[in-house]
XYZ file of C-alpha atoms in Angstrom:
634
model
C 117.646 53.453 42.587
C 117.602 50.159 41.155
C 114.587 48.740 39.267
C 115.316 45.331 40.946
C 114.391 46.788 44.412
C 111.000 47.064 43.733
C 109.188 44.608 44.628
C 106.364 42.936 41.834
C 102.792 41.953 42.890
C 101.433 41.641 39.619
C 101.296 37.998 39.808
C 98.816 38.160 42.987
C 96.220 40.352 41.090
C 93.770 38.705 39.533
C 94.138 39.703 35.583
C 90.162 39.923 34.632
C 89.877 43.154 36.215
C 88.789 44.715 33.355
C 85.469 42.765 33.193
C 84.334 44.524 36.648
C 80.862 45.578 36.519
C 81.255 49.238 37.418
C 77.859 48.523 39.838
C 80.009 45.789 42.026
C 82.279 48.711 43.117
C 82.088 50.541 46.519
C 79.762 53.875 46.429
C 81.503 57.170 44.863
C 81.434 58.432 48.470
C 84.124 55.467 49.719
C 86.087 55.673 46.004
C 89.631 57.158 45.652
C 90.323 60.713 45.012
C 92.590 61.897 42.688
C 95.109 62.324 45.194
C 94.807 58.596 46.643
C 96.305 57.108 43.119
C 98.663 54.675 44.407
C 102.579 54.586 44.364
C 105.343 52.209 43.489
C 106.315 50.948 46.657
C 109.879 50.566 47.794
C 111.645 47.153 48.440
C 113.076 49.214 52.030
C 109.484 50.912 52.950
C 107.828 49.458 55.582
C 104.631 47.809 55.008
C 101.286 50.157 56.713
C 99.606 48.249 59.524
C 96.215 45.956 58.985
C 95.127 47.192 62.059
C 93.633 50.403 60.342
C 92.108 47.425 57.894
C 90.564 45.992 60.745
C 88.994 49.014 62.666
C 87.030 49.469 59.515
C 83.123 49.005 59.790
C 82.736 45.671 58.029
C 79.324 46.968 56.990
C 80.210 49.492 55.136
C 82.447 47.611 52.739
C 81.332 45.780 49.988
C 82.497 42.277 49.248
C 83.813 42.071 45.760
C 82.310 39.882 43.216
C 84.276 37.250 41.839
C 84.516 37.513 38.401
C 87.423 35.416 37.240
C 86.627 32.030 35.251
C 88.803 30.007 37.567
C 86.179 30.081 40.207
C 83.993 27.517 38.040
C 86.433 24.776 39.125
C 86.967 25.588 42.632
C 84.432 25.492 45.075
C 85.513 27.896 48.682
C 85.529 25.621 52.033
C 85.994 26.703 55.155
C 88.890 24.928 56.821
C 89.250 24.509 60.773
C 93.280 24.695 61.477
C 94.591 23.203 64.839
C 94.267 26.507 67.081
C 90.478 27.061 66.117
C 91.418 29.354 63.472
C 88.854 29.120 60.596
C 90.430 30.239 57.140
C 88.956 29.827 53.611
C 90.197 27.370 51.013
C 89.525 26.954 47.506
C 88.924 23.273 46.986
C 89.404 21.642 43.303
C 86.151 20.247 42.093
C 87.832 17.265 40.358
C 90.835 16.655 42.639
C 90.166 18.143 45.596
C 92.760 19.631 46.363
C 92.747 22.771 48.697
C 94.471 25.892 48.112
C 94.588 29.324 49.730
C 91.661 31.830 48.344
C 92.547 35.089 50.622
C 91.587 38.204 48.467
C 95.595 39.212 48.485
C 96.708 36.314 47.001
C 94.956 36.422 43.171
C 94.051 34.235 41.229
C 97.075 33.081 39.453
C 97.632 29.925 41.782
C 94.826 28.819 40.875
C 94.862 29.104 36.938
C 97.695 27.285 37.229
C 96.496 24.343 39.353
C 93.918 23.960 37.329
C 95.781 23.624 34.290
C 98.221 21.227 35.516
C 95.182 18.876 36.753
C 93.491 19.432 33.273
C 96.392 17.882 31.756
C 96.666 15.116 34.542
C 93.452 13.633 34.550
C 92.480 14.552 30.485
C 89.104 14.641 29.585
C 87.474 13.806 33.062
C 87.345 17.891 33.489
C 85.185 18.255 30.491
C 82.095 18.883 31.817
C 79.084 21.482 31.225
C 75.324 22.178 32.201
C 72.533 20.219 30.876
C 68.760 20.195 31.566
C 66.759 17.718 31.942
C 63.091 17.285 31.956
C 63.192 15.192 35.313
C 66.234 16.350 37.222
C 66.415 19.949 36.718
C 70.116 21.074 36.281
C 72.626 18.184 36.422
C 76.193 18.247 35.169
C 77.069 16.662 31.922
C 80.647 14.189 31.771
C 82.189 13.832 28.276
C 83.625 10.475 27.788
C 85.545 9.569 24.606
C 84.389 5.781 25.332
C 80.222 6.631 25.732
C 81.597 8.445 22.072
C 82.728 5.929 20.722
C 79.444 3.813 21.327
C 77.203 6.189 20.043
C 78.818 6.862 16.754
C 78.727 3.476 16.127
C 75.030 3.513 16.881
C 74.394 6.707 14.153
C 77.309 5.001 11.571
C 74.732 1.613 11.749
C 71.695 3.235 11.624
C 72.492 6.074 9.493
C 73.752 3.464 6.643
C 77.275 5.272 6.886
C 80.850 3.641 5.620
C 83.206 3.181 8.537
C 85.470 6.094 6.870
C 82.780 8.614 7.974
C 84.545 8.604 11.831
C 87.796 9.785 10.474
C 86.697 12.469 8.179
C 88.144 15.531 9.083
C 85.349 17.515 8.531
C 83.127 15.519 11.479
C 86.212 16.162 13.168
C 85.736 19.821 13.074
C 82.396 20.207 12.959
C 82.053 18.810 16.474
C 85.477 20.196 17.949
C 84.013 23.295 16.816
C 80.381 23.286 17.597
C 79.508 20.486 20.344
C 82.925 19.122 22.198
C 86.300 20.400 21.743
C 87.119 17.720 23.079
C 86.485 14.982 20.641
C 89.256 12.878 19.021
C 88.650 11.483 15.904
C 88.110 7.445 15.321
C 89.139 5.297 12.578
C 87.261 3.376 10.269
C 88.914 -0.022 11.909
C 88.150 1.099 15.519
C 84.644 2.079 14.544
C 84.165 -1.306 12.734
C 84.931 -3.113 15.811
C 82.830 -0.913 17.856
C 79.936 -1.741 15.979
C 80.530 -5.266 16.390
C 80.961 -5.198 20.039
C 77.736 -2.886 20.277
C 75.878 -5.640 18.169
C 77.171 -8.435 20.823
C 76.011 -6.636 23.796
C 72.323 -5.173 22.321
C 72.156 -9.476 20.646
C 72.234 -9.879 24.642
C 69.539 -7.737 25.395
C 66.951 -9.098 22.708
C 67.893 -12.526 23.814
C 67.125 -11.823 27.159
C 63.658 -10.438 26.208
C 63.233 -13.824 24.283
C 63.628 -15.720 27.963
C 60.991 -13.581 29.403
C 58.346 -13.560 27.038
C 55.026 -14.490 27.847
C 53.501 -15.558 24.477
C 55.317 -17.044 21.398
C 57.113 -15.908 18.752
C 56.365 -16.230 14.963
C 59.429 -15.690 12.105
C 59.046 -14.439 8.429
C 61.881 -15.355 5.886
C 63.488 -14.984 2.532
C 66.112 -14.946 0.557
C 68.199 -12.046 -1.226
C 71.291 -11.730 -3.975
C 73.099 -9.083 -2.318
C 75.007 -6.401 -4.465
C 78.279 -8.647 -4.697
C 76.252 -11.617 -6.146
C 76.077 -13.455 -2.833
C 72.765 -14.810 -1.290
C 71.734 -13.749 2.082
C 68.887 -14.920 4.305
C 66.689 -12.686 6.723
C 65.489 -14.252 9.537
C 62.470 -11.854 11.439
C 61.208 -12.785 14.359
C 57.621 -11.092 15.705
C 56.102 -11.085 18.954
C 53.803 -8.685 21.139
C 55.050 -7.566 24.281
C 54.324 -7.444 27.517
C 52.348 -4.048 27.069
C 50.457 -5.513 23.984
C 52.884 -3.517 21.472
C 53.433 -5.455 18.477
C 57.290 -5.423 17.977
C 59.494 -6.998 14.844
C 63.233 -7.994 14.956
C 65.202 -9.058 12.482
C 67.378 -11.617 14.216
C 69.062 -13.217 11.616
C 71.034 -11.498 8.174
C 73.366 -14.212 7.009
C 75.384 -15.374 3.743
C 73.361 -18.905 2.993
C 75.546 -21.151 1.072
C 74.536 -23.108 -2.245
C 72.897 -25.360 -2.884
C 69.571 -23.467 -1.444
C 67.425 -26.733 -0.766
C 64.668 -26.953 1.703
C 67.328 -28.896 4.053
C 70.090 -25.872 4.086
C 67.223 -23.720 4.855
C 66.393 -25.754 7.945
C 69.840 -25.922 8.872
C 70.825 -21.984 8.893
C 67.688 -20.910 10.651
C 67.882 -23.958 13.215
C 70.931 -22.109 14.218
C 69.722 -18.960 14.363
C 66.759 -20.131 16.525
C 69.002 -21.801 19.117
C 71.764 -18.495 19.215
C 68.646 -16.579 20.376
C 67.277 -19.509 22.468
C 63.714 -19.635 20.624
C 63.144 -23.413 19.679
C 60.762 -24.059 22.360
C 58.742 -20.363 21.577
C 58.251 -20.699 17.670
C 54.555 -20.623 16.656
C 54.549 -19.759 12.816
C 56.719 -19.449 9.982
C 55.875 -17.823 7.250
C 57.311 -18.405 3.682
C 56.470 -17.520 -0.231
C 55.439 -20.787 -2.308
C 59.020 -21.898 -3.200
C 59.314 -25.433 -2.958
C 62.137 -25.604 -0.814
C 60.974 -23.363 1.817
C 57.865 -26.128 1.945
C 60.577 -28.881 2.395
C 62.001 -26.693 4.905
C 58.870 -26.797 6.750
C 58.458 -30.302 7.062
C 61.942 -30.460 8.605
C 60.546 -28.046 11.174
C 57.427 -30.179 12.360
C 59.538 -32.927 12.680
C 62.409 -31.299 14.964
C 60.205 -28.152 16.811
C 56.579 -29.884 17.254
C 54.839 -26.748 16.941
C 52.097 -26.775 19.506
C 48.156 -27.708 18.525
C 49.433 -30.030 15.955
C 51.203 -27.283 13.624
C 47.370 -25.883 12.358
C 48.828 -22.224 12.390
C 52.717 -23.701 11.830
C 52.809 -22.515 8.185
C 51.855 -19.490 6.656
C 52.326 -18.895 3.170
C 52.919 -15.519 1.901
C 49.708 -13.156 1.064
C 51.601 -11.137 -1.115
C 53.591 -13.858 -3.285
C 50.100 -14.947 -3.793
C 48.856 -11.795 -4.893
C 52.228 -11.438 -7.113
C 51.466 -14.781 -9.301
C 47.757 -13.716 -9.852
C 48.483 -10.423 -10.722
C 51.431 -11.701 -13.274
C 49.168 -14.419 -14.869
C 46.573 -11.177 -15.452
C 49.342 -9.299 -17.296
C 49.844 -11.804 -19.819
C 46.804 -10.722 -21.098
C 47.674 -7.339 -21.852
C 51.384 -8.323 -22.293
C 51.323 -6.604 -26.383
C 50.085 -3.652 -25.634
C 52.055 -3.251 -22.424
C 54.943 -4.027 -24.605
C 53.873 -0.690 -27.045
C 53.494 1.276 -23.901
C 56.875 0.149 -22.444
C 59.036 0.865 -25.803
C 57.535 4.660 -26.247
C 58.311 5.339 -22.261
C 61.759 3.951 -22.866
C 62.484 6.019 -26.125
C 61.644 9.330 -24.621
C 63.297 8.264 -21.657
C 66.665 7.354 -22.829
C 67.904 10.485 -23.871
C 68.113 14.049 -21.557
C 67.230 15.858 -24.913
C 64.176 13.670 -25.624
C 62.827 14.436 -22.126
C 63.405 17.886 -22.606
C 61.378 17.864 -26.095
C 58.789 16.384 -24.352
C 58.812 18.312 -21.696
C 58.587 21.483 -24.088
C 55.509 19.238 -25.625
C 53.334 18.683 -22.539
C 53.931 22.351 -21.882
C 52.616 22.943 -25.212
C 49.369 21.611 -24.403
C 48.907 22.747 -20.673
C 49.862 19.810 -18.675
C 52.777 19.858 -16.212
C 56.194 18.227 -17.106
C 56.885 14.508 -16.126
C 59.601 12.199 -16.263
C 58.683 9.197 -17.792
C 60.019 6.175 -16.284
C 59.843 2.462 -17.057
C 58.751 -0.118 -14.753
C 60.611 -3.502 -13.295
C 58.940 -6.359 -14.843
C 59.398 -8.977 -12.210
C 57.523 -6.441 -9.635
C 54.134 -5.903 -10.559
C 53.611 -2.624 -8.386
C 56.076 -1.102 -10.555
C 53.926 -1.542 -13.941
C 51.032 -0.255 -11.632
C 52.541 3.071 -10.714
C 53.935 3.007 -14.940
C 50.394 3.157 -16.436
C 48.807 5.216 -13.458
C 51.405 7.737 -14.049
C 50.428 7.982 -17.802
C 47.088 8.972 -16.705
C 46.270 12.197 -18.805
C 49.656 12.425 -20.527
C 48.592 9.355 -23.601
C 48.052 12.127 -25.912
C 51.563 13.800 -25.488
C 52.795 10.278 -25.803
C 51.159 9.316 -28.482
C 51.948 12.232 -30.635
C 55.440 12.325 -29.768
C 56.288 8.874 -30.345
C 54.222 8.355 -33.475
C 55.916 11.476 -34.880
C 59.320 10.209 -34.025
C 58.996 6.437 -35.449
C 57.227 8.265 -38.665
C 54.277 5.517 -37.599
C 51.240 4.913 -35.761
C 52.224 2.443 -33.794
C 50.961 3.814 -30.499
C 46.512 4.307 -30.296
C 44.088 4.905 -27.548
C 43.361 1.304 -27.743
C 46.358 0.312 -26.544
C 46.008 2.480 -23.461
C 42.494 1.855 -22.758
C 43.108 -2.281 -22.158
C 45.460 -1.384 -20.167
C 44.116 0.998 -18.001
C 40.966 -1.386 -17.655
C 43.739 -3.302 -16.167
C 44.728 -0.674 -13.811
C 41.553 -0.356 -12.050
C 41.095 -3.961 -11.214
C 44.843 -4.445 -10.538
C 43.597 -1.580 -7.670
C 42.056 -3.753 -5.460
C 45.316 -6.206 -5.576
C 47.677 -3.275 -4.710
C 45.484 -2.161 -1.859
C 45.553 -5.601 -0.320
C 48.928 -5.895 -0.651
C 49.781 -2.371 1.320
C 46.747 -3.578 3.729
C 48.713 -7.010 4.479
C 52.469 -5.836 4.154
C 52.397 -4.964 7.782
C 50.417 -6.391 10.952
C 50.025 -3.162 12.342
C 47.509 -2.252 9.339
C 46.086 -5.619 9.236
C 44.787 -4.907 13.122
C 43.590 -1.567 11.747
C 41.495 -3.111 9.387
C 40.195 -5.801 11.966
C 39.136 -3.074 13.895
C 37.402 -1.747 10.964
C 34.877 -4.646 10.934
C 33.704 -5.125 14.028
C 30.042 -5.217 13.060
C 30.894 -8.249 11.089
C 29.774 -11.598 12.555
C 29.970 -15.076 10.768
C 26.847 -17.091 10.736
C 26.309 -19.125 13.872
C 25.758 -22.665 11.331
C 29.514 -22.493 10.056
C 30.399 -25.507 13.187
C 33.480 -26.420 11.974
C 35.131 -22.884 12.430
C 32.981 -23.283 15.727
C 34.516 -26.606 16.374
C 38.242 -25.533 15.558
C 38.145 -22.517 17.606
C 36.771 -25.140 20.328
C 39.490 -27.251 20.056
C 42.119 -24.719 20.033
C 40.676 -23.488 23.408
C 41.215 -26.578 25.161
C 44.612 -27.262 24.273
C 45.783 -24.026 25.161
C 43.417 -24.486 28.530
C 45.018 -27.273 29.157
C 48.912 -25.822 28.667
C 48.096 -22.804 30.260
C 46.115 -24.171 33.466
C 44.913 -21.221 36.235
C 47.851 -22.062 37.990
C 50.287 -21.278 35.455
C 48.901 -17.978 34.054
C 50.349 -15.063 35.496
C 48.031 -13.359 38.291
C 49.733 -10.254 38.173
C 47.313 -6.937 38.929
C 45.804 -5.921 36.041
C 44.476 -2.310 36.233
C 40.731 -2.095 35.903
C 38.593 -3.160 33.118
C 36.431 -0.329 31.602
C 34.264 -1.774 29.047
C 33.062 1.063 26.549
C 32.783 3.125 28.931
C 31.521 0.809 32.023
C 33.959 -0.241 35.228
C 33.493 -3.113 37.409
C 35.604 -4.730 39.662
C 34.719 -8.398 39.203
C 34.288 -9.819 35.550
C 30.881 -11.678 36.892
C 29.177 -8.308 37.245
C 30.260 -6.993 33.857
C 28.726 -9.986 32.236
C 26.137 -9.897 34.743
C 24.883 -6.474 33.347
C 25.286 -7.876 30.233
C 22.733 -10.289 29.763
C 20.576 -8.530 31.541
C 20.662 -6.140 29.047
C 20.179 -8.820 26.258
C 23.563 -8.351 25.063
C 24.438 -11.903 26.456
C 22.626 -15.182 26.149
C 22.252 -15.695 29.453
C 24.461 -16.076 32.290
C 24.420 -20.032 32.783
C 25.294 -20.274 28.818
C 28.905 -17.959 29.877
C 29.955 -20.277 32.698
C 33.159 -21.130 30.479
C 35.221 -18.420 28.749
C 35.283 -18.990 25.868
C 31.369 -18.659 25.634
C 31.710 -15.505 27.622
C 33.714 -14.451 24.736
C 31.401 -15.234 21.785
C 27.843 -14.804 23.340
C 28.666 -10.815 24.492
C 27.870 -8.333 21.969
C 30.907 -5.599 22.605
C 30.480 -3.520 19.551
C 26.941 -3.003 20.806
C 28.671 -0.545 23.919
C 30.848 0.803 22.231
C 30.356 5.122 21.173
C 31.024 6.392 17.718
C 34.357 7.586 18.583
C 35.733 4.655 20.529
C 34.746 2.221 17.144
C 36.757 4.897 14.929
C 39.761 4.554 17.513
C 39.486 1.249 18.468
C 42.743 -1.121 19.027
C 42.436 -4.400 19.371
C 45.731 -5.046 21.102
C 44.439 -2.253 23.716
C 41.108 -4.142 24.033
C 43.092 -7.493 24.465
C 45.243 -5.837 26.968
C 42.655 -4.591 29.240
C 40.413 -7.753 29.732
C 43.518 -10.002 29.591
C 41.944 -10.433 33.678
C 38.651 -11.625 32.148
C 39.796 -13.499 29.629
C 43.206 -15.046 31.012
C 43.365 -18.706 28.367
C 41.862 -16.524 25.140
C 44.208 -13.729 25.782
C 47.448 -16.162 25.369
C 45.645 -17.482 22.436
C 44.603 -13.831 21.056
C 48.960 -12.630 21.197
C 49.828 -15.972 19.659
C 47.013 -15.575 16.258
C 47.389 -11.762 16.351
C 51.287 -12.174 16.206
C 51.255 -14.279 13.183
C 52.178 -12.139 10.145
C 50.519 -13.265 6.808
C 53.322 -12.062 4.367
C 57.111 -11.738 4.324
C 57.180 -8.182 3.335
C 58.817 -7.401 6.665
C 61.844 -9.633 5.693
C 61.567 -8.540 2.007
C 61.577 -5.203 3.560
C 65.408 -5.624 4.843
C 66.710 -6.323 1.700
C 65.933 -2.656 0.550
C 68.277 -1.178 3.142
C 70.724 -4.243 2.540
C 70.812 -2.763 -1.067
C 72.378 0.833 0.478
C 74.588 -1.212 3.264
C 76.011 -3.561 0.343
C 76.309 -1.093 -2.877
C 78.524 -1.183 -5.033
C 81.430 0.577 -2.743
C 81.472 -1.357 0.382
C 81.106 -4.916 -1.651
C 84.259 -5.988 0.917
C 82.032 -6.269 3.922
C 82.580 -9.306 5.312
C 78.819 -11.094 6.248
C 79.326 -10.634 9.920
C 79.963 -7.290 8.996
C 76.857 -6.814 6.640
C 74.443 -8.752 9.840
C 75.663 -6.515 12.733
C 74.798 -3.339 10.175
C 71.224 -4.734 9.719
C 70.628 -5.902 12.719
C 71.478 -2.495 14.379
C 69.416 -0.010 12.452
C 66.552 -2.390 12.862
C 66.754 -2.241 16.625
C 67.213 1.175 16.496
C 64.212 1.792 13.958
C 62.250 -0.546 16.424
C 62.782 1.494 19.684
C 61.617 5.035 17.868
C 58.849 2.685 16.139
C 59.819 3.314 12.763
C 59.920 0.062 11.393
C 57.380 0.558 8.329
C 56.569 -0.860 4.937
C 57.077 1.670 2.488
C 56.254 0.894 -1.354
C 59.608 2.158 -3.126
C 57.831 1.903 -6.404
C 55.550 4.295 -5.459
C 58.181 7.132 -4.819
C 60.314 5.708 -7.989
C 57.087 7.170 -10.165
C 56.054 9.877 -7.945
C 56.016 13.051 -10.038
C 59.302 15.046 -10.501
C 57.724 17.455 -11.914
C 60.099 20.690 -10.415
C 63.118 18.975 -11.679
C 61.941 18.672 -15.316
C 61.300 22.061 -15.001
C 64.478 22.762 -13.613
C 66.298 21.227 -16.841
C 63.669 22.733 -19.205
C 64.897 26.444 -18.126
């Protein structure tokens, strides 16, 4: 018999029989016996009639479960023919093409269609299930375009080089562990994606500023980058509609020489015009440089700041503190130089550091790494002296023995430590004024402090400013959107009149008559008396104004503007630390436009996660690194 006379039915059977579960098979009484083994079928042999199968009671036959993986890409639907016959069809979930799904046909044709459909439509089939807290299980569709956008955002926010996007190890990691359809992106493409993303996010920020109710306060400072190019950083501060304090870097640009007041003025004015905020500038915070003062005068002539410019120019408090402390350090310059020489001698060699570590352990002290300060940054001098407390004897012993002279004595340390305790006040003040969030917390802690009513000039300034605000924001122009029910420290009321009437009846307000105007209602009411201890400890001044915005419509606008104004330029200076990491010695060829895009995107992303904060990098620099010191000794 010719083997070719046999019919090959292999392609009609599912190739996944080995994955069948024995529980899915019919009962033993219906199983084939040993005598029922199928025999090869000859081409000339007549096929058995299906009449016997049709007569079998369908209730006695258990339907076999579909186990092939290909069914994840098809949906079984009934199709009605012209003659009324209903046939089941396997419909592709991607191209909606219907194929036959009879059990005698197998799944080979479904596999072939899926592979062809996948090649034709590419990544549109890269779907997987994802769990959402709101919508439950949903279908995730991989998109190469969306991946490029988020990769560009990640590169900018993580301060990574553009070549990271084409790293082979990163590509393998994503393909193996996350998404097999991932394809690496070249650094040129990633650079273009970063610029495009920056332009899109900038448009969103411009829209936010256009819808902003209150004013915008600005801080600015200058920095010489790692490539010796001067950059100017402009940061916008504002309180949004939810009474949350926001900060955004709106410019990080190259400023050409000379750095006169006029060049600073023109550079910042270009930024204000780009964001369309020239009419919203409430104040500008600079340091005490003379060119900044010159720029302020030009701003006043052009911007016409509100209320006669009383709040327009804010001098950086941290810069003022720095000048004061630097003058104080001159008093101990001789003693301080001896300590710097000793620390510099010990830390200049790894062998000396090891010998000093052994000496510390022999005296029962934990080994530390001594580090010199940065002279132009007084807080680093403060941390250097503070880190030496408890180690003065071993420093004197080691340094004097090496120098064969009694150069460093306890008298020098005592003088410096006395000034360190004095400088702690200035350091704490610098930390507290480095961010508005900290300032607002300090305001909350000092609610019980009240000024005597005899200070007539302060009262007059407050009343005059209120009248200016009231004239600008008349009742018809103030937003009258519905506000939440006012909760006055445990008491609730539907109208402000009832609230202040209750306060007056309890003697916490002078009189209802004197509180007819909004400003007198605010000044005459002793709100603190109605706070519990817990409410005082957890008090947030922005939350308070958000709850009482309806009762004080004009004063709430005043509060929004005044509380926005920063008292230091630390917000801009902190960007220079990130700028130093972006413009390191390996990335000095970055164009100023790319640098600005990277800096702004990182700051805007940090703002979304509320991770913008001032960090004293000198503090981490002088932290005790005892673990590494012990490792070196061992």
